[in-house]
Amino acid sequence: MEEKAKILAKPDWGSYFPWPDDMSSVGGLDAFKSWLSKRQKGLSSKAREFGLPYPKGVLLLGTPGTGKSLTVKCMAKEWDLPLIRFDMGAIFQSLVGQSEENMRMSLAQVEALSPVILWIDEMEKGLAGSGGGGGNDSGTTQRVFGTLLSWMQERSKDDLIYVAATVNNINSLPPELLRKGRFDEIFWVDLPPSKERKEILEIHLSKNNQKSDFTKEEWESVLDVSKNFSGAELENVVQDAMYEAFYSDESEVKSHHLIASISNTIPLAQTMSSAIEIQRDWAKSNCRMAQRDDAEKILSVQDSLSGRKVII
């Protein structure tokens, strides 16, 4: 891994991204974790003898802040593989043909670094304009994208190169990328339901040397006011609650600190309610769900704002 890091010190397109935590640091996503453990078993030599090819990769789609990037980083630690972050923006250059050549060279270097997990974060931003919707780059983005697609489909099956891509907005991606064969699977990472919110809060409290031994009633109050909060927002809630507790000279964070912090936070789901609902509807028929069914259904933002209490 150190030698690979030295190689990656030269080009601008990639960087070695070591991460200290494994999947135990990811709250929830039980369905995805179960699927991932099966793919991990497919990395072994025994799987090759069985006739299984190396897994190709996964596309994680979901609202910003739901833990997609964190999941990829922790997955690399879990699998004990070096994680290479691929910067699509560094591929593009002003000279004619240079962007396409950069893409070919970078993919050749990725193959030389195998075995590796190739992480493409917020993939839709790097491929903006690849759909041919009136872009002014003379088709450069489309050609670069075509090179990437061909490589994803035709790269050597003997090399372990697992492509892990995260996407916030599926509408920005060309449909060719979603065809079967590019990735092993596409997962929708939704806002965390109550059970997952509790896990996420417990993880962040524990990491910050705080206790989470609240009573059942206290947890119910915290989870009730935190509907439609993402994992990133819950992390920020814990930090804000710690400041409040420390300012008040209290020895630890209490449930009322969390509730106060949550009440003062406007979740992104409130400002992006329409976009989230549209993507959620698309995901129901085009993706696998990263979370298992929960007794609590995620309330729509409209319900939350209207003050209606929906019990399912």
XYZ file of C-alpha atoms in Angstrom:
312
model
C 0.000 0.000 0.000
C 2.903 2.360 0.753
C 4.417 1.703 -2.674
C 1.078 2.393 -4.328
C 0.812 5.640 -2.380
C 4.199 6.706 -3.770
C 3.043 5.989 -7.312
C -0.070 8.082 -6.723
C 1.984 11.007 -5.431
C 2.772 11.981 -9.025
C -0.529 12.160 -10.960
C -3.292 14.649 -10.122
C -6.201 12.323 -10.865
C -5.861 9.978 -7.882
C -4.868 9.868 -4.244
C -4.337 7.071 -1.755
C -7.019 7.370 0.905
C -6.320 5.225 3.994
C -9.150 5.017 6.495
C -8.971 3.804 10.113
C -12.537 2.537 10.623
C -14.343 -0.552 9.365
C -18.057 -1.108 8.704
C -18.843 -1.141 12.426
C -18.568 2.655 12.226
C -21.468 2.781 9.746
C -24.867 2.943 11.418
C -27.684 0.966 9.818
C -27.623 -0.096 6.144
C -28.132 -3.716 7.228
C -29.318 -4.906 3.817
C -26.284 -3.410 2.078
C -23.897 -4.797 4.703
C -25.351 -8.292 4.216
C -24.951 -8.017 0.431
C -21.428 -6.673 0.843
C -20.304 -9.579 3.033
C -21.246 -11.973 0.227
C -19.180 -9.956 -2.246
C -16.275 -9.935 0.192
C -16.282 -13.721 0.283
C -16.032 -13.597 -3.499
C -12.546 -12.075 -3.222
C -10.983 -15.365 -2.146
C -9.041 -17.843 -4.284
C -11.684 -20.399 -3.371
C -14.224 -18.249 -5.204
C -12.017 -18.348 -8.331
C -11.899 -22.153 -8.113
C -15.666 -22.147 -7.807
C -15.850 -20.159 -11.044
C -16.862 -16.777 -9.631
C -15.309 -13.670 -11.206
C -14.110 -10.805 -9.049
C -16.939 -8.440 -8.052
C -17.066 -5.355 -10.291
C -18.370 -2.594 -8.084
C -21.329 -0.816 -6.569
C -23.160 2.459 -7.122
C -24.554 4.156 -4.022
C -27.314 6.649 -4.729
C -28.968 8.815 -2.119
C -29.514 12.143 -0.438
C -26.359 14.067 0.551
C -25.251 13.244 4.080
C -26.624 9.700 4.247
C -23.177 8.117 4.647
C -22.383 6.936 1.122
C -18.775 8.156 1.100
C -18.190 6.974 4.660
C -19.479 3.536 3.677
C -16.993 3.273 0.789
C -14.082 4.291 3.017
C -15.047 1.820 5.730
C -15.599 -0.906 3.141
C -11.971 -0.563 1.996
C -10.805 -1.020 5.573
C -13.130 -4.001 6.026
C -11.826 -5.658 2.854
C -8.191 -4.749 3.621
C -7.733 -3.183 0.184
C -6.106 0.168 -0.668
C -8.635 2.884 -1.470
C -7.830 5.170 -4.403
C -9.935 8.286 -4.780
C -10.435 9.109 -8.461
C -10.725 12.840 -9.235
C -12.650 13.095 -12.492
C -12.147 16.856 -12.655
C -8.355 16.458 -12.894
C -8.746 14.448 -16.103
C -9.963 17.357 -18.194
C -7.422 19.625 -19.899
C -7.678 22.469 -22.393
C -5.643 20.942 -25.246
C -7.528 18.903 -27.850
C -7.311 15.183 -27.148
C -5.431 15.601 -23.875
C -8.451 14.801 -21.672
C -9.101 11.522 -23.473
C -5.418 10.584 -23.220
C -5.420 11.426 -19.500
C -8.362 9.104 -18.947
C -6.673 6.234 -20.809
C -3.418 6.719 -18.887
C -5.134 6.956 -15.504
C -7.131 3.775 -16.117
C -3.925 1.982 -17.153
C -2.337 3.084 -13.873
C -5.356 1.832 -11.947
C -4.875 -1.587 -13.533
C -1.215 -1.527 -12.518
C -2.235 -0.780 -8.911
C -4.563 -3.792 -8.669
C -5.859 -5.089 -6.271
C -7.567 -1.839 -5.345
C -10.905 -0.153 -4.656
C -11.434 2.771 -7.030
C -13.639 5.380 -5.371
C -15.446 7.884 -7.615
C -17.130 10.333 -5.250
C -20.110 12.381 -6.474
C -19.743 10.835 -9.897
C -22.445 12.975 -11.492
C -20.316 16.113 -11.083
C -17.366 14.616 -12.930
C -19.609 13.492 -15.796
C -21.623 16.700 -16.090
C -22.373 17.265 -19.761
C -21.827 13.663 -20.811
C -25.457 13.340 -21.818
C -24.909 15.647 -24.777
C -27.402 18.210 -23.556
C -25.964 21.208 -25.299
C -22.521 21.247 -23.712
C -19.853 23.528 -25.208
C -16.808 21.256 -24.817
C -16.981 19.876 -28.398
C -17.900 16.432 -27.119
C -14.830 15.993 -24.903
C -16.869 14.953 -21.871
C -18.793 12.395 -23.910
C -15.607 10.860 -25.286
C -13.986 10.710 -21.837
C -17.146 9.168 -20.455
C -17.217 6.645 -23.291
C -13.665 5.593 -22.476
C -14.606 5.069 -18.830
C -17.710 3.058 -19.755
C -15.793 0.782 -22.114
C -13.139 0.173 -19.476
C -15.707 -0.636 -16.801
C -17.293 -3.201 -19.091
C -14.197 -4.734 -20.692
C -11.402 -4.503 -18.116
C -9.530 -7.691 -17.334
C -11.414 -10.126 -15.134
C -8.097 -11.248 -13.648
C -7.542 -7.859 -11.970
C -9.331 -7.006 -8.735
C -10.459 -3.434 -9.327
C -13.643 -2.718 -7.408
C -15.324 0.495 -8.566
C -17.306 2.175 -5.776
C -19.200 5.250 -6.980
C -21.416 7.619 -5.029
C -24.131 9.764 -6.576
C -26.382 12.427 -5.053
C -28.550 13.114 -8.103
C -29.412 10.286 -10.463
C -30.934 12.709 -12.980
C -27.449 14.020 -13.777
C -26.172 10.608 -14.889
C -26.466 9.258 -18.443
C -28.587 6.091 -18.657
C -25.725 4.077 -20.191
C -23.962 4.059 -16.842
C -26.899 2.325 -15.161
C -26.976 -0.632 -17.527
C -26.374 -4.036 -15.962
C -22.753 -5.038 -16.187
C -21.209 -1.707 -15.231
C -21.796 -2.369 -11.524
C -22.813 -5.446 -9.598
C -25.684 -3.493 -8.069
C -27.173 -0.045 -7.523
C -28.300 0.748 -3.974
C -30.568 3.513 -2.757
C -29.405 4.937 0.591
C -32.425 6.608 2.158
C -32.715 8.855 5.172
C -32.216 6.695 8.276
C -35.341 5.380 10.018
C -35.609 5.410 13.801
C -33.537 2.279 14.485
C -30.691 3.545 12.308
C -30.839 7.058 13.758
C -30.356 5.527 17.189
C -27.337 3.519 15.962
C -25.811 6.603 14.323
C -26.257 8.735 17.433
C -24.785 5.992 19.625
C -21.740 5.698 17.350
C -21.024 9.433 17.418
C -21.639 9.733 21.153
C -19.266 6.842 21.797
C -16.568 8.280 19.510
C -16.719 11.525 21.476
C -16.445 9.851 24.894
C -20.117 10.419 25.699
C -22.592 7.988 27.194
C -25.763 6.916 25.406
C -27.489 5.084 28.254
C -30.669 7.114 27.962
C -33.969 5.684 29.131
C -36.398 4.259 26.600
C -38.577 7.335 26.971
C -35.621 9.658 26.407
C -34.607 7.815 23.246
C -38.176 7.930 21.955
C -38.217 11.708 22.422
C -34.896 12.143 20.631
C -35.880 9.893 17.726
C -39.304 11.471 17.398
C -37.912 14.972 16.799
C -35.097 13.786 14.506
C -37.246 12.368 11.684
C -35.868 13.220 8.232
C -32.365 13.886 9.599
C -29.422 12.460 7.675
C -26.419 10.775 9.266
C -24.215 13.832 8.690
C -26.810 16.049 10.351
C -27.000 13.694 13.329
C -23.216 13.858 13.685
C -23.454 17.637 13.763
C -26.262 17.403 16.328
C -23.998 15.439 18.686
C -21.196 17.997 18.346
C -23.577 20.894 18.932
C -25.078 19.145 21.967
C -21.576 18.625 23.378
C -20.889 22.355 23.163
C -24.144 23.082 24.979
C -23.374 20.565 27.717
C -19.809 21.838 28.123
C -20.958 25.477 28.215
C -23.442 24.590 30.962
C -20.673 22.879 32.968
C -22.439 19.531 32.807
C -20.424 16.324 32.963
C -21.942 14.704 29.876
C -24.435 15.110 27.066
C -28.035 14.481 28.111
C -31.040 13.760 25.931
C -32.367 17.303 26.352
C -29.140 18.652 24.827
C -29.701 16.498 21.743
C -33.359 17.503 21.508
C -32.469 21.214 21.757
C -29.832 20.867 19.044
C -32.211 18.950 16.768
C -34.924 21.555 17.265
C -32.545 24.301 16.138
C -31.510 22.450 12.961
C -33.346 22.550 9.640
C -32.603 19.259 7.835
C -31.645 19.241 4.168
C -34.652 17.006 3.519
C -36.852 19.985 4.259
C -35.316 22.180 1.570
C -34.933 19.330 -0.931
C -38.238 17.591 -0.280
C -39.451 17.496 -3.907
C -36.133 16.263 -5.316
C -35.851 13.548 -2.663
C -39.365 12.258 -3.309
C -38.726 12.085 -7.067
C -35.493 10.123 -6.608
C -37.081 7.890 -3.969
C -39.899 6.983 -6.369
C -37.356 6.185 -9.101
C -35.287 4.078 -6.725
C -38.248 1.899 -5.725
C -38.292 0.286 -9.161
C -34.639 0.662 -10.195
C -32.495 0.061 -7.099
C -32.034 -2.250 -4.188
C -32.683 -0.725 -0.792
C -29.617 -0.345 1.452
C -31.820 -0.401 4.559
C -34.061 -3.186 5.745
C -37.740 -2.493 6.287
C -38.346 -0.565 9.479
C -41.530 -0.286 11.495
C -41.285 3.467 11.037
C -41.743 4.806 7.539
C -39.900 7.999 6.733
C -42.387 10.843 6.976
C -42.666 13.089 3.977
C -41.498 16.617 4.673
C -44.972 17.876 3.910
C -46.372 15.773 6.740
C -43.665 17.019 9.081
C -44.289 20.657 8.258
C -48.034 20.361 8.564
C -47.633 18.964 12.058
C -49.609 15.807 11.319
C -48.545 12.797 13.291
C -48.567 9.765 11.031
C -48.525 6.371 12.727
C -47.884 3.283 10.617
